[in-house]
């Protein structure tokens, strides 16, 4: 795995780009807002992952209609 210092900031290597590469679609579009909510509410890692999963599930449900 690459160290953070060796990663470039091209769109494919950005966090949003990496999330899209692994199949997440809702979160990359609202990443800054999602992270701001997480920081403001001081979500522990488990809550952050639960919220991420819920956002993706809701987005996939919307797109399948």
PDB file of C-alpha atoms in Angstrom:
ATOM      1  CA  UNK A   1       0.000   0.000   0.000  1.00  0.00           C
ATOM      2  CA  UNK A   2       1.259   3.465  -0.824  1.00  0.00           C
ATOM      3  CA  UNK A   3       2.065   5.928   1.876  1.00  0.00           C
ATOM      4  CA  UNK A   4      -0.032   9.122   1.938  1.00  0.00           C
ATOM      5  CA  UNK A   5       3.049  11.174   1.039  1.00  0.00           C
ATOM      6  CA  UNK A   6       3.602   9.197  -2.168  1.00  0.00           C
ATOM      7  CA  UNK A   7       0.030   9.609  -3.441  1.00  0.00           C
ATOM      8  CA  UNK A   8      -0.729  12.301  -5.979  1.00  0.00           C
ATOM      9  CA  UNK A   9      -3.829  14.444  -5.921  1.00  0.00           C
ATOM     10  CA  UNK A  10      -5.110  13.661  -9.399  1.00  0.00           C
ATOM     11  CA  UNK A  11      -8.892  13.118  -9.620  1.00  0.00           C
ATOM     12  CA  UNK A  12      -8.462   9.325  -9.734  1.00  0.00           C
ATOM     13  CA  UNK A  13      -6.280   9.388  -6.620  1.00  0.00           C
ATOM     14  CA  UNK A  14      -8.446  11.827  -4.693  1.00  0.00           C
ATOM     15  CA  UNK A  15     -10.543  10.353  -1.914  1.00  0.00           C
ATOM     16  CA  UNK A  16     -13.738  10.945  -3.895  1.00  0.00           C
ATOM     17  CA  UNK A  17     -12.186   9.257  -6.928  1.00  0.00           C
ATOM     18  CA  UNK A  18     -11.066   6.293  -4.854  1.00  0.00           C
ATOM     19  CA  UNK A  19     -14.542   5.929  -3.338  1.00  0.00           C
ATOM     20  CA  UNK A  20     -16.009   5.864  -6.840  1.00  0.00           C
ATOM     21  CA  UNK A  21     -13.464   3.243  -7.894  1.00  0.00           C
ATOM     22  CA  UNK A  22     -14.672   0.894  -5.153  1.00  0.00           C
ATOM     23  CA  UNK A  23     -18.281   1.363  -6.211  1.00  0.00           C
ATOM     24  CA  UNK A  24     -19.578   4.039  -3.867  1.00  0.00           C
ATOM     25  CA  UNK A  25     -21.684   6.615  -5.678  1.00  0.00           C
ATOM     26  CA  UNK A  26     -23.563   8.753  -3.125  1.00  0.00           C
ATOM     27  CA  UNK A  27     -20.712   9.697  -0.840  1.00  0.00           C
ATOM     28  CA  UNK A  28     -18.211  11.091  -3.370  1.00  0.00           C
ATOM     29  CA  UNK A  29     -20.783  13.653  -4.520  1.00  0.00           C
ATOM     30  CA  UNK A  30     -21.314  14.970  -0.988  1.00  0.00           C
ATOM     31  CA  UNK A  31     -17.996  14.082   0.620  1.00  0.00           C
ATOM     32  CA  UNK A  32     -17.187  17.511   2.069  1.00  0.00           C
ATOM     33  CA  UNK A  33     -20.643  17.880   3.644  1.00  0.00           C
ATOM     34  CA  UNK A  34     -20.549  14.317   4.981  1.00  0.00           C
ATOM     35  CA  UNK A  35     -17.138  14.842   6.576  1.00  0.00           C
ATOM     36  CA  UNK A  36     -18.197  18.208   8.029  1.00  0.00           C
ATOM     37  CA  UNK A  37     -21.215  16.549   9.696  1.00  0.00           C
ATOM     38  CA  UNK A  38     -19.007  13.761  11.026  1.00  0.00           C
ATOM     39  CA  UNK A  39     -16.501  16.218  12.488  1.00  0.00           C
ATOM     40  CA  UNK A  40     -19.142  18.518  13.953  1.00  0.00           C
ATOM     41  CA  UNK A  41     -20.987  15.616  15.596  1.00  0.00           C
ATOM     42  CA  UNK A  42     -17.723  13.902  16.571  1.00  0.00           C
ATOM     43  CA  UNK A  43     -18.856  10.599  15.135  1.00  0.00           C
ATOM     44  CA  UNK A  44     -16.777   7.637  16.257  1.00  0.00           C
ATOM     45  CA  UNK A  45     -15.473   5.455  13.386  1.00  0.00           C
ATOM     46  CA  UNK A  46     -18.329   2.932  13.700  1.00  0.00           C
ATOM     47  CA  UNK A  47     -20.989   5.648  13.397  1.00  0.00           C
ATOM     48  CA  UNK A  48     -19.172   7.173  10.426  1.00  0.00           C
ATOM     49  CA  UNK A  49     -19.197   3.797   8.646  1.00  0.00           C
ATOM     50  CA  UNK A  50     -22.861   3.212   9.537  1.00  0.00           C
ATOM     51  CA  UNK A  51     -23.807   6.617   8.106  1.00  0.00           C
ATOM     52  CA  UNK A  52     -21.758   5.915   4.974  1.00  0.00           C
ATOM     53  CA  UNK A  53     -23.527   2.580   4.479  1.00  0.00           C
ATOM     54  CA  UNK A  54     -26.968   4.142   5.041  1.00  0.00           C
ATOM     55  CA  UNK A  55     -26.272   6.905   2.528  1.00  0.00           C
ATOM     56  CA  UNK A  56     -25.179   4.385  -0.098  1.00  0.00           C
ATOM     57  CA  UNK A  57     -28.187   2.125   0.531  1.00  0.00           C
ATOM     58  CA  UNK A  58     -30.578   5.072   0.248  1.00  0.00           C
ATOM     59  CA  UNK A  59     -28.898   6.251  -2.967  1.00  0.00           C
ATOM     60  CA  UNK A  60     -29.058   2.798  -4.527  1.00  0.00           C
ATOM     61  CA  UNK A  61     -32.742   2.511  -3.619  1.00  0.00           C
ATOM     62  CA  UNK A  62     -33.444   5.889  -5.261  1.00  0.00           C
ATOM     63  CA  UNK A  63     -31.547   4.937  -8.424  1.00  0.00           C
ATOM     64  CA  UNK A  64     -33.307   1.580  -8.747  1.00  0.00           C
ATOM     65  CA  UNK A  65     -36.778   3.154  -8.909  1.00  0.00           C
TER      66      UNK A  65
END
